[in-house]
Amino acid sequence: MKSRGLILKIKCSGKSSQAKFTEGMLVEVKSDEDGFRGSWFTAVIVESLRNNKFLVEYRTLRTEDKTEFLREEVDISCIRPSPPIIQGIQPFDYLQRVDAWYNDGWWEGHIVDVINGCKYMIHFINSDKMVFEHCKLRPHQDWIDGKWCMASKVNLNDENLKCNDVTLKRKYSASASEPTFRDGMMVEVKSDEEGYQGSWYSAVILSSLGSDDFLVEYQTLKTDDESEQLREKALASNMRPCPPKLVRIERFKKLEEVDAWYNDGWWVGVVSKVLDGLKYGVYFWNSNEELIFEHYNLRPRQEWIGGKWIVALREKPKSAVKTRLVNCKEKNGGLGLGPIFTNGMYVEVKSDEEGYIGSWYPATIVKPLGNKKYLVEYQTLQTEDETELHKEEADSICIRPCPPLVQRNDEYKPFEEVDAWCNDGWWVGQISKVLHCKTYTVYFNYTNEIVEFIHSDLRPHQDWINGHWVLAKR
C-alpha cells in the first residue's frame, strides 16, 4: 500500500494531569453528602489505599467525642491539592464566584449583593443566602486538567442557580481551628508590654483560670530575684501552640520574614542584609532597629492561621525599584521646620506614586546631594536584580525622622487613625472594625481598600508638624 503521508498524533490521557497525592501532603476534600454539596475541607494525606482511595485526616473537623481529628477513607475523585493563596484586597464584584469560610470549611457560592463595600451576600450551591465579611472570602478557583484556573462570573441563566432551600449543616465538631489549651501543654505567649511587642516566649500551661485565662510558667524568663521561673496569667488570645521546628539549611534571603532569638524570646523581623560568615542584619519594624544575628539564631516565620501553621510570605511592592520620590510636593506630613539629616540616620521616606500614596518606608541617610536632596538606602526594598538594598534620591520634604515608639496595649477603637505594616512599609489607614483576639480591619482612604491586621502590625498614627510629633486625633 502506498503511503498517504498520514501523521499519527498522540493525545495525552487526562490521567497524566491528575495530581499525585503523597503521604503528608496538604489537600482539600469535597463532600457530596446531603447538605454539604459545594464544601471543601482541609486535610492531610495519611496513607494510600487500594482502588484509588486514600485515608485522610481533616485539619478542622474532629470526631464526635472531640478527642482527635477526624479520619476517613476518601476516593481520589473527591481530593484536590490545596489551591494557591490569592491575596484579595480588592473588593469582590457582583456575580463573582467565591469560596466562603463557614463551619470549618470553604463553601462554593457567588455574590448577589455588595453591602457597604466590605460585606457581601453570598448565594451557595443548593443553599440559603448568607452575609460574609471580606476577610472570610477567597476568589473561587477550579482544578482543571492538573491546573488551577480562576472561575468566571456566574451566568444568571444557569439552571444550577435555582435555590432548593437546603440549609447548610455543621459537619461533626467545629472549632478545630481554635486550639484547645490544656494543662501541661507547651505554648508560645506573645507580649504586648511596652518595648516587647512582636516577641513570643515559650511557656507551659499550669492550669486554667477561666474560659480565656490561663496560668503559665515561662521556660526562659525568671522572677526578679532569679530564684525560680516566672509565672503569670495569660489570655488565650495571646497564646498559640508551639510552631513545628523547621531546619533551614540554605541561607536566608533578603527581605525574608524571620523570627530572631533575642532576649530569651523570638522576635518578628525581616532580613535586611546578608553578611559573610552566615550572619544577617535583621530589621525590626516594631522598634525600628537593625541587629546582627547568626544563622542558627533565626527561624522561618510561621503564622498560626485557621488552625494550621503557614510559613510567612511577603509580596514585594511592584514599585520597589522605581524612582518614586523625586517630584514629591505634598506638604501634609512634611518636615515643617526640618531637622538636619546626618549620614547613617534612620528616617522614613514617603511615596507619592499612584497606588502608594500614604505609605512610608524605613531608610537610612547615605549622604546629602545638595538642593535639599539626599541619597537614601531603604531597609526593606531591594534593587531589581535583588543583589542589594535599593538606593535613590529623595527630596527633604519626603523625608521625616522615625517617629517615637508608642506601645499600644489596649485595643484600637473604630475610626482611629493608625499606621499598618504592609508590603514592607507603614501605610496610613483608619480602623473600620474591631474583630476578636485583637485583630482589626483597616480602611485605606487613598486606595479605597479594607485589609485585616493583627494588633502587633499596627501603630498609633503620628504626624510630623513644625518639628514635633503629634498623635493623630480620632
Tab-separated table of C-alpha atoms in Angstrom:
chain	number	residue	atom	x	y	z
A	1	MET	CA	0.000	0.000	0.000
A	2	LYS	CA	1.189	3.441	-0.858
A	3	SER	CA	1.832	5.838	1.975
A	4	ARG	CA	-0.736	8.621	2.277
A	5	GLY	CA	1.612	10.816	4.312
A	6	LEU	CA	-0.506	10.484	7.429
A	7	ILE	CA	0.988	11.704	10.694
A	8	LEU	CA	-0.115	9.987	13.849
A	9	LYS	CA	-0.796	12.307	16.775
A	10	ILE	CA	-0.752	11.097	20.374
A	11	LYS	CA	-3.320	12.712	22.619
A	12	CYS	CA	-2.245	12.661	26.266
A	13	SER	CA	-4.574	10.914	28.643
A	14	GLY	CA	-6.349	13.065	31.190
A	15	LYS	CA	-4.974	10.823	33.881
A	16	SER	CA	-1.472	12.157	33.342
A	17	SER	CA	-2.545	15.574	34.604
A	18	GLN	CA	-4.044	14.085	37.738
A	19	ALA	CA	-2.247	15.192	40.886
A	20	LYS	CA	-0.080	12.659	42.666
A	21	PHE	CA	-1.044	12.593	46.309
A	22	THR	CA	1.700	11.591	48.734
A	23	GLU	CA	1.713	10.970	52.467
A	24	GLY	CA	1.752	14.200	54.469
A	25	MET	CA	0.519	16.299	51.530
A	26	LEU	CA	-1.929	19.098	52.370
A	27	VAL	CA	-5.124	18.769	50.302
A	28	GLU	CA	-8.778	19.772	50.220
A	29	VAL	CA	-11.546	17.156	50.296
A	30	LYS	CA	-15.048	17.763	48.990
A	31	SER	CA	-18.261	16.375	50.389
A	32	ASP	CA	-21.221	15.153	48.333
A	33	GLU	CA	-23.201	14.361	51.458
A	34	ASP	CA	-26.686	15.816	51.611
A	35	GLY	CA	-26.404	19.378	52.935
A	36	PHE	CA	-22.664	19.621	52.223
A	37	ARG	CA	-22.533	19.926	48.434
A	38	GLY	CA	-20.009	22.517	47.299
A	39	SER	CA	-17.947	22.366	50.505
A	40	TRP	CA	-14.203	21.670	50.760
A	41	PHE	CA	-12.340	20.791	53.961
A	42	THR	CA	-8.591	20.997	54.565
A	43	ALA	CA	-6.946	17.627	55.238
A	44	VAL	CA	-3.638	15.761	55.173
A	45	ILE	CA	-2.992	12.532	53.272
A	46	VAL	CA	-2.276	9.809	55.854
A	47	GLU	CA	-1.749	6.854	53.515
A	48	SER	CA	-2.672	5.472	50.100
A	49	LEU	CA	-5.261	2.667	49.991
A	50	ARG	CA	-6.383	0.368	47.205
A	51	ASN	CA	-8.687	1.280	44.297
A	52	ASN	CA	-7.674	4.952	44.113
A	53	LYS	CA	-8.685	5.644	47.700
A	54	PHE	CA	-6.813	7.483	50.435
A	55	LEU	CA	-7.001	7.763	54.199
A	56	VAL	CA	-7.116	11.453	55.116
A	57	GLU	CA	-7.040	13.344	58.409
A	58	TYR	CA	-9.009	16.586	58.496
A	59	ARG	CA	-7.410	19.703	59.962
A	60	THR	CA	-10.626	21.418	61.084
A	61	LEU	CA	-13.012	18.535	61.811
A	62	ARG	CA	-12.957	16.383	64.940
A	63	THR	CA	-14.539	13.119	65.998
A	64	GLU	CA	-17.856	13.204	67.836
A	65	ASP	CA	-16.141	12.988	71.226
A	66	LYS	CA	-13.795	15.860	70.168
A	67	THR	CA	-10.705	13.953	71.305
A	68	GLU	CA	-8.883	13.835	67.968
A	69	PHE	CA	-9.012	14.966	64.357
A	70	LEU	CA	-11.456	13.111	62.138
A	71	ARG	CA	-10.063	10.481	59.752
A	72	GLU	CA	-11.917	8.844	56.885
A	73	GLU	CA	-11.466	6.972	53.610
A	74	VAL	CA	-11.923	9.172	50.526
A	75	ASP	CA	-11.978	8.441	46.797
A	76	ILE	CA	-9.378	10.224	44.673
A	77	SER	CA	-12.158	11.988	42.726
A	78	CYS	CA	-13.040	13.923	45.887
A	79	ILE	CA	-9.495	15.168	46.560
A	80	ARG	CA	-7.596	18.096	45.091
A	81	PRO	CA	-4.348	19.911	46.015
A	82	SER	CA	-4.685	22.982	48.226
A	83	PRO	CA	-5.302	25.966	45.914
A	84	PRO	CA	-2.668	28.726	45.754
A	85	ILE	CA	-3.274	31.639	48.090
A	86	ILE	CA	-4.565	34.765	46.331
A	87	GLN	CA	-4.173	37.928	48.399
A	88	GLY	CA	-7.515	39.568	47.679
A	89	ILE	CA	-7.603	43.134	48.928
A	90	GLN	CA	-9.683	44.458	46.015
A	91	PRO	CA	-13.469	44.411	46.592
A	92	PHE	CA	-15.312	41.450	45.131
A	93	ASP	CA	-17.766	42.058	42.280
A	94	TYR	CA	-21.414	41.235	41.770
A	95	LEU	CA	-21.881	37.627	40.476
A	96	GLN	CA	-18.216	36.790	41.172
A	97	ARG	CA	-17.666	33.186	42.232
A	98	VAL	CA	-16.105	32.921	45.689
A	99	ASP	CA	-15.425	30.430	48.475
A	100	ALA	CA	-16.737	31.416	51.909
A	101	TRP	CA	-15.188	30.175	55.163
A	102	TYR	CA	-18.095	28.650	57.071
A	103	ASN	CA	-18.401	25.775	59.566
A	104	ASP	CA	-14.677	24.928	59.311
A	105	GLY	CA	-14.586	24.609	55.531
A	106	TRP	CA	-14.717	26.522	52.240
A	107	TRP	CA	-18.180	26.629	50.619
A	108	GLU	CA	-18.670	27.491	46.938
A	109	GLY	CA	-21.031	30.294	46.054
A	110	HIS	CA	-21.362	33.601	44.245
A	111	ILE	CA	-22.010	37.209	45.243
A	112	VAL	CA	-25.546	38.501	44.826
A	113	ASP	CA	-25.216	41.753	46.756
A	114	VAL	CA	-22.393	44.081	47.894
A	115	ILE	CA	-23.075	45.698	51.279
A	116	ASN	CA	-21.138	48.852	52.226
A	117	GLY	CA	-18.147	47.718	50.163
A	118	CYS	CA	-16.881	45.302	52.843
A	119	LYS	CA	-19.707	42.786	53.289
A	120	TYR	CA	-21.319	40.535	50.731
A	121	MET	CA	-24.483	38.475	50.350
A	122	ILE	CA	-23.431	35.009	49.162
A	123	HIS	CA	-25.717	32.528	47.384
A	124	PHE	CA	-24.457	28.983	47.935
A	125	ILE	CA	-24.924	25.915	45.770
A	126	ASN	CA	-28.350	24.495	46.711
A	127	SER	CA	-28.481	26.559	49.881
A	128	ASP	CA	-29.695	29.740	51.502
A	129	LYS	CA	-28.100	33.155	51.225
A	130	MET	CA	-25.781	34.434	53.939
A	131	VAL	CA	-23.791	37.603	54.608
A	132	PHE	CA	-19.976	37.410	54.953
A	133	GLU	CA	-17.209	39.912	55.594
A	134	HIS	CA	-14.434	40.390	53.032
A	135	CYS	CA	-11.830	38.564	55.136
A	136	LYS	CA	-13.962	35.386	55.163
A	137	LEU	CA	-13.939	35.063	51.366
A	138	ARG	CA	-11.446	33.974	48.712
A	139	PRO	CA	-11.709	34.008	44.899
A	140	HIS	CA	-13.004	30.658	43.630
A	141	GLN	CA	-10.537	28.549	41.640
A	142	ASP	CA	-11.216	25.352	39.693
A	143	TRP	CA	-8.795	22.408	39.424
A	144	ILE	CA	-8.954	21.532	35.696
A	145	ASP	CA	-6.561	19.157	33.879
A	146	GLY	CA	-3.941	19.472	36.591
A	147	LYS	CA	-4.018	23.285	36.694
A	148	TRP	CA	-5.683	25.943	38.808
A	149	CYS	CA	-7.983	28.239	36.817
A	150	MET	CA	-9.775	31.358	38.031
A	151	ALA	CA	-13.532	30.869	37.833
A	152	SER	CA	-15.574	33.117	35.533
A	153	LYS	CA	-18.572	35.094	36.757
A	154	VAL	CA	-21.931	33.397	37.155
A	155	ASN	CA	-24.362	33.239	34.245
A	156	LEU	CA	-27.792	34.220	35.521
A	157	ASN	CA	-29.404	31.801	33.046
A	158	ASP	CA	-27.611	28.842	34.644
A	159	GLU	CA	-30.232	26.384	35.838
A	160	ASN	CA	-27.999	25.332	38.697
A	161	LEU	CA	-28.605	28.665	40.419
A	162	LYS	CA	-32.142	27.792	41.432
A	163	CYS	CA	-32.381	27.659	45.196
A	164	ASN	CA	-33.629	24.354	46.589
A	165	ASP	CA	-33.941	25.713	50.127
A	166	VAL	CA	-31.322	23.372	51.566
A	167	THR	CA	-29.848	24.591	54.843
A	168	LEU	CA	-26.103	24.439	55.477
A	169	LYS	CA	-25.181	21.921	58.125
A	170	ARG	CA	-22.367	21.605	60.589
A	171	LYS	CA	-20.255	18.500	59.928
A	172	TYR	CA	-19.188	16.834	63.203
A	173	SER	CA	-17.482	19.184	65.626
A	174	ALA	CA	-16.270	22.615	64.605
A	175	SER	CA	-13.775	24.917	66.301
A	176	ALA	CA	-10.774	22.757	65.432
A	177	SER	CA	-9.217	25.944	64.103
A	178	GLU	CA	-9.216	27.253	67.666
A	179	PRO	CA	-6.525	25.374	69.606
A	180	THR	CA	-7.635	23.563	72.751
A	181	PHE	CA	-5.297	24.633	75.529
A	182	ARG	CA	-4.861	22.091	78.309
A	183	ASP	CA	-2.759	21.697	81.434
A	184	GLY	CA	0.858	20.747	80.690
A	185	MET	CA	0.692	21.921	77.069
A	186	MET	CA	3.723	23.747	75.629
A	187	VAL	CA	2.759	27.058	74.022
A	188	GLU	CA	4.197	30.387	72.957
A	189	VAL	CA	2.912	33.564	74.603
A	190	LYS	CA	3.192	36.975	72.995
A	191	SER	CA	3.871	40.173	74.867
A	192	ASP	CA	2.034	43.474	74.438
A	193	GLU	CA	4.170	45.146	77.095
A	194	GLU	CA	5.879	48.387	76.110
A	195	GLY	CA	9.115	47.634	74.277
A	196	TYR	CA	8.291	43.939	73.804
A	197	GLN	CA	5.643	43.923	71.079
A	198	GLY	CA	6.328	41.405	68.348
A	199	SER	CA	8.020	38.920	70.734
A	200	TRP	CA	6.974	35.365	71.638
A	201	TYR	CA	8.119	33.365	74.706
A	202	SER	CA	7.957	29.604	75.327
A	203	ALA	CA	5.817	28.562	78.279
A	204	VAL	CA	3.901	25.631	79.731
A	205	ILE	CA	0.274	25.838	80.833
A	206	LEU	CA	-0.052	25.109	84.550
A	207	SER	CA	-3.819	25.480	84.953
A	208	SER	CA	-6.928	27.105	83.576
A	209	LEU	CA	-8.213	30.208	85.404
A	210	GLY	CA	-11.401	30.541	83.397
A	211	SER	CA	-12.692	30.294	79.859
A	212	ASP	CA	-9.995	32.552	78.381
A	213	ASP	CA	-7.390	32.880	81.163
A	214	PHE	CA	-4.518	30.524	81.964
A	215	LEU	CA	-1.655	30.368	84.449
A	216	VAL	CA	1.579	29.783	82.520
A	217	GLU	CA	5.197	29.210	83.527
A	218	TYR	CA	7.825	30.606	81.164
A	219	GLN	CA	10.729	28.414	80.114
A	220	THR	CA	13.275	31.222	79.606
A	221	LEU	CA	12.078	34.022	81.915
A	222	LYS	CA	12.710	34.155	85.665
A	223	THR	CA	11.435	36.212	88.579
A	224	ASP	CA	13.222	39.420	89.599
A	225	ASP	CA	15.392	37.594	92.131
A	226	GLU	CA	16.076	34.843	89.538
A	227	SER	CA	15.190	32.178	92.108
A	228	GLU	CA	12.512	30.473	90.004
A	229	GLN	CA	10.766	30.510	86.627
A	230	LEU	CA	8.365	33.388	86.048
A	231	ARG	CA	4.661	32.592	86.297
A	232	GLU	CA	1.822	34.853	85.230
A	233	LYS	CA	-1.711	34.946	83.888
A	234	ALA	CA	-2.057	34.876	80.082
A	235	LEU	CA	-5.057	35.409	77.831
A	236	ALA	CA	-5.948	32.737	75.302
A	237	SER	CA	-5.845	35.428	72.596
A	238	ASN	CA	-2.133	35.947	73.383
A	239	MET	CA	-1.261	32.239	73.143
A	240	ARG	CA	-0.612	29.833	70.308
A	241	PRO	CA	0.695	26.249	70.009
A	242	CYS	CA	4.456	25.890	69.572
A	243	PRO	CA	5.284	26.078	65.842
A	244	PRO	CA	6.796	22.997	64.169
A	245	LYS	CA	10.582	23.081	64.015
A	246	LEU	CA	11.843	23.994	60.540
A	247	VAL	CA	15.539	23.291	59.960
A	248	ARG	CA	16.806	25.883	57.499
A	249	ILE	CA	19.945	24.548	55.759
A	250	GLU	CA	20.176	27.076	52.922
A	251	ARG	CA	20.808	30.742	53.648
A	252	PHE	CA	18.024	33.186	54.387
A	253	LYS	CA	17.358	35.748	51.654
A	254	LYS	CA	16.967	39.494	51.781
A	255	LEU	CA	13.510	40.706	52.803
A	256	GLU	CA	12.557	37.258	54.086
A	257	GLU	CA	10.484	37.368	57.259
A	258	VAL	CA	12.082	35.560	60.204
A	259	ASP	CA	11.877	35.090	63.948
A	260	ALA	CA	15.119	36.086	65.683
A	261	TRP	CA	16.164	34.640	69.061
A	262	TYR	CA	16.837	37.694	71.204
A	263	ASN	CA	16.490	38.409	74.933
A	264	ASP	CA	15.135	34.897	75.673
A	265	GLY	CA	12.331	35.067	73.102
A	266	TRP	CA	11.506	35.037	69.395
A	267	TRP	CA	11.137	38.472	67.792
A	268	VAL	CA	9.461	39.054	64.416
A	269	GLY	CA	11.668	40.835	61.858
A	270	VAL	CA	12.808	40.903	58.238
A	271	VAL	CA	16.272	40.112	56.822
A	272	SER	CA	17.730	43.437	55.659
A	273	LYS	CA	21.319	42.318	54.958
A	274	VAL	CA	23.025	39.016	54.113
A	275	LEU	CA	26.548	39.187	55.565
A	276	ASP	CA	29.621	36.973	55.410
A	277	GLY	CA	30.128	34.122	57.841
A	278	LEU	CA	26.457	33.055	57.968
A	279	LYS	CA	25.411	36.324	59.575
A	280	TYR	CA	22.473	38.597	58.799
A	281	GLY	CA	21.202	42.055	59.516
A	282	VAL	CA	17.596	41.839	60.745
A	283	TYR	CA	15.283	44.851	60.751
A	284	PHE	CA	12.516	45.048	63.377
A	285	TRP	CA	9.736	47.348	62.181
A	286	ASN	CA	8.067	47.484	65.604
A	287	SER	CA	11.103	49.173	67.174
A	288	ASN	CA	12.800	50.494	64.002
A	289	GLU	CA	16.079	48.734	64.886
A	290	GLU	CA	18.555	46.646	62.932
A	291	LEU	CA	20.624	43.978	64.730
A	292	ILE	CA	23.140	41.333	63.588
A	293	PHE	CA	22.317	37.625	64.080
A	294	GLU	CA	23.967	34.276	63.405
A	295	HIS	CA	22.203	31.820	61.107
A	296	TYR	CA	21.337	29.430	63.932
A	297	ASN	CA	19.604	32.234	65.880
A	298	LEU	CA	16.971	32.660	63.163
A	299	ARG	CA	13.999	30.563	62.119
A	300	PRO	CA	11.493	30.998	59.245
A	301	ARG	CA	8.494	32.971	60.448
A	302	GLN	CA	5.313	30.924	60.705
A	303	GLU	CA	1.809	32.259	61.345
A	304	TRP	CA	-0.996	30.382	63.093
A	305	ILE	CA	-3.946	30.904	60.713
A	306	GLY	CA	-7.156	28.921	60.555
A	307	GLY	CA	-5.861	26.199	62.834
A	308	LYS	CA	-2.682	25.473	60.901
A	309	TRP	CA	0.865	26.797	60.601
A	310	ILE	CA	1.680	28.753	57.447
A	311	VAL	CA	5.185	29.910	56.529
A	312	ALA	CA	5.020	33.692	56.098
A	313	LEU	CA	5.468	35.004	52.561
A	314	ARG	CA	5.882	38.668	51.755
A	315	GLU	CA	4.983	40.078	48.362
A	316	LYS	CA	7.350	42.799	47.238
A	317	PRO	CA	5.869	46.110	46.172
A	318	LYS	CA	5.724	46.363	42.406
A	319	SER	CA	7.363	49.770	42.559
A	320	ALA	CA	10.304	48.702	44.716
A	321	VAL	CA	12.899	49.779	42.148
A	322	LYS	CA	11.223	52.839	40.652
A	323	THR	CA	12.290	56.401	41.319
A	324	ARG	CA	9.194	57.402	43.212
A	325	LEU	CA	10.081	60.450	45.243
A	326	VAL	CA	11.839	62.978	43.006
A	327	ASN	CA	8.789	65.172	42.436
A	328	CYS	CA	7.157	64.763	45.817
A	329	LYS	CA	5.306	68.015	46.581
A	330	GLU	CA	2.769	67.112	49.270
A	331	LYS	CA	3.049	69.208	52.412
A	332	ASN	CA	0.793	67.113	54.591
A	333	GLY	CA	3.102	65.220	56.928
A	334	GLY	CA	6.111	67.121	55.593
A	335	LEU	CA	9.071	68.309	57.582
A	336	GLY	CA	7.941	71.734	58.611
A	337	LEU	CA	10.932	73.174	60.437
A	338	GLY	CA	13.048	70.332	59.075
A	339	PRO	CA	15.715	68.546	61.116
A	340	ILE	CA	19.268	68.183	59.917
A	341	PHE	CA	19.681	64.748	58.384
A	342	THR	CA	23.086	63.206	59.002
A	343	ASN	CA	24.795	60.262	57.350
A	344	GLY	CA	23.549	56.941	58.738
A	345	MET	CA	20.459	58.499	60.349
A	346	TYR	CA	17.327	56.318	60.406
A	347	VAL	CA	14.412	58.013	58.663
A	348	GLU	CA	11.142	57.236	56.888
A	349	VAL	CA	10.538	58.209	53.258
A	350	LYS	CA	7.081	58.661	51.741
A	351	SER	CA	5.838	57.854	48.254
A	352	ASP	CA	3.564	59.899	46.033
A	353	GLU	CA	3.383	57.283	43.275
A	354	GLU	CA	-0.136	56.278	42.248
A	355	GLY	CA	-1.261	53.349	44.380
A	356	TYR	CA	1.349	54.052	47.062
A	357	ILE	CA	0.229	57.441	48.438
A	358	GLY	CA	0.046	57.306	52.210
A	359	SER	CA	2.925	54.858	52.610
A	360	TRP	CA	6.214	55.418	54.443
A	361	TYR	CA	9.293	53.201	54.057
A	362	PRO	CA	12.139	52.881	56.596
A	363	ALA	CA	15.512	54.000	55.235
A	364	THR	CA	18.893	55.423	56.225
A	365	ILE	CA	20.559	58.610	55.007
A	366	VAL	CA	23.588	57.766	52.834
A	367	LYS	CA	24.710	61.317	52.066
A	368	PRO	CA	23.381	64.803	51.207
A	369	LEU	CA	23.236	65.728	47.500
A	370	GLY	CA	22.537	69.449	47.753
A	371	ASN	CA	19.355	71.427	46.953
A	372	LYS	CA	17.626	69.776	49.922
A	373	LYS	CA	18.031	66.338	48.406
A	374	TYR	CA	19.516	63.192	49.922
A	375	LEU	CA	20.628	59.767	48.807
A	376	VAL	CA	18.733	57.218	50.916
A	377	GLU	CA	19.033	53.441	51.271
A	378	TYR	CA	15.816	51.568	52.035
A	379	GLN	CA	15.764	48.940	54.760
A	380	THR	CA	13.066	46.748	53.190
A	381	LEU	CA	13.237	47.358	49.409
A	382	GLN	CA	15.704	45.710	47.032
A	383	THR	CA	17.155	46.523	43.627
A	384	GLU	CA	15.688	44.843	40.568
A	385	ASP	CA	18.369	42.112	40.494
A	386	GLU	CA	17.835	41.533	44.245
A	387	THR	CA	21.544	41.819	44.995
A	388	GLU	CA	21.439	44.780	47.396
A	389	LEU	CA	19.154	47.232	49.137
A	390	HIS	CA	17.595	49.878	46.895
A	391	LYS	CA	19.048	53.396	46.924
A	392	GLU	CA	17.565	56.531	45.397
A	393	GLU	CA	17.456	60.306	45.582
A	394	ALA	CA	14.727	61.840	47.749
A	395	ASP	CA	13.636	65.411	48.396
A	396	SER	CA	13.824	66.556	52.015
A	397	ILE	CA	10.066	67.239	52.048
A	398	CYS	CA	9.528	63.490	51.533
A	399	ILE	CA	11.754	62.563	54.497
A	400	ARG	CA	10.955	62.629	58.189
A	401	PRO	CA	12.679	61.305	61.319
A	402	CYS	CA	11.495	57.928	62.577
A	403	PRO	CA	8.511	58.520	64.875
A	404	PRO	CA	8.979	57.741	68.573
A	405	LEU	CA	7.914	54.257	69.603
A	406	VAL	CA	4.403	54.333	71.109
A	407	GLN	CA	3.307	50.969	72.501
A	408	ARG	CA	-0.434	50.413	72.418
A	409	ASN	CA	-1.580	47.687	74.809
A	410	ASP	CA	-5.315	48.382	74.839
A	411	GLU	CA	-7.451	47.760	71.758
A	412	TYR	CA	-7.762	50.309	68.988
A	413	LYS	CA	-11.168	51.910	68.532
A	414	PRO	CA	-13.247	52.308	65.345
A	415	PHE	CA	-12.319	55.374	63.255
A	416	GLU	CA	-8.946	55.667	64.991
A	417	GLU	CA	-6.046	56.559	62.674
A	418	VAL	CA	-3.203	54.018	62.568
A	419	ASP	CA	-0.158	53.034	60.540
A	420	ALA	CA	-0.327	49.430	59.294
A	421	TRP	CA	2.757	47.405	58.375
A	422	CYS	CA	2.027	46.104	54.857
A	423	ASN	CA	4.192	45.381	51.796
A	424	ASP	CA	7.398	46.397	53.575
A	425	GLY	CA	6.225	49.832	54.714
A	426	TRP	CA	3.878	51.739	57.018
A	427	TRP	CA	0.541	52.685	55.424
A	428	VAL	CA	-1.764	55.337	56.901
A	429	GLY	CA	-5.259	53.987	57.487
A	430	GLN	CA	-8.268	54.026	59.771
A	431	ILE	CA	-9.728	51.283	61.970
A	432	SER	CA	-13.018	50.262	60.346
A	433	LYS	CA	-13.915	47.316	62.586
A	434	VAL	CA	-12.624	45.657	65.756
A	435	LEU	CA	-12.584	41.853	65.419
A	436	HIS	CA	-11.842	39.152	68.002
A	437	CYS	CA	-8.423	38.428	69.537
A	438	LYS	CA	-7.073	41.917	68.850
A	439	THR	CA	-7.474	41.792	65.093
A	440	TYR	CA	-8.893	44.631	63.040
A	441	THR	CA	-9.987	45.647	59.575
A	442	VAL	CA	-8.265	48.827	58.411
A	443	TYR	CA	-9.613	51.124	55.700
A	444	PHE	CA	-7.079	52.873	53.427
A	445	ASN	CA	-8.539	56.061	52.032
A	446	TYR	CA	-6.008	56.544	49.215
A	447	THR	CA	-6.558	53.076	47.709
A	448	ASN	CA	-10.151	52.541	48.892
A	449	GLU	CA	-9.243	49.107	50.327
A	450	ILE	CA	-10.060	47.243	53.522
A	451	VAL	CA	-7.459	44.781	54.887
A	452	GLU	CA	-7.338	42.709	58.089
A	453	PHE	CA	-4.395	43.132	60.500
A	454	ILE	CA	-3.287	41.805	63.871
A	455	HIS	CA	-2.580	44.186	66.752
A	456	SER	CA	1.218	43.925	66.588
A	457	ASP	CA	1.282	45.054	62.926
A	458	LEU	CA	-0.302	48.396	63.805
A	459	ARG	CA	0.984	51.514	65.498
A	460	PRO	CA	-0.777	54.761	66.502
A	461	HIS	CA	-0.533	57.303	63.680
A	462	GLN	CA	1.628	60.354	64.382
A	463	ASP	CA	2.078	63.492	62.275
A	464	TRP	CA	5.340	65.432	61.979
A	465	ILE	CA	4.174	69.058	62.369
A	466	ASN	CA	6.501	72.044	62.778
A	467	GLY	CA	9.335	69.887	64.039
A	468	HIS	CA	7.249	67.949	66.579
A	469	TRP	CA	5.498	64.608	66.631
A	470	VAL	CA	1.754	64.882	67.264
A	471	LEU	CA	-0.541	61.908	67.882
A	472	ALA	CA	-3.471	61.890	65.465
A	473	LYS	CA	-6.885	62.568	66.950
A	474	ARG	CA	-9.750	60.175	66.388
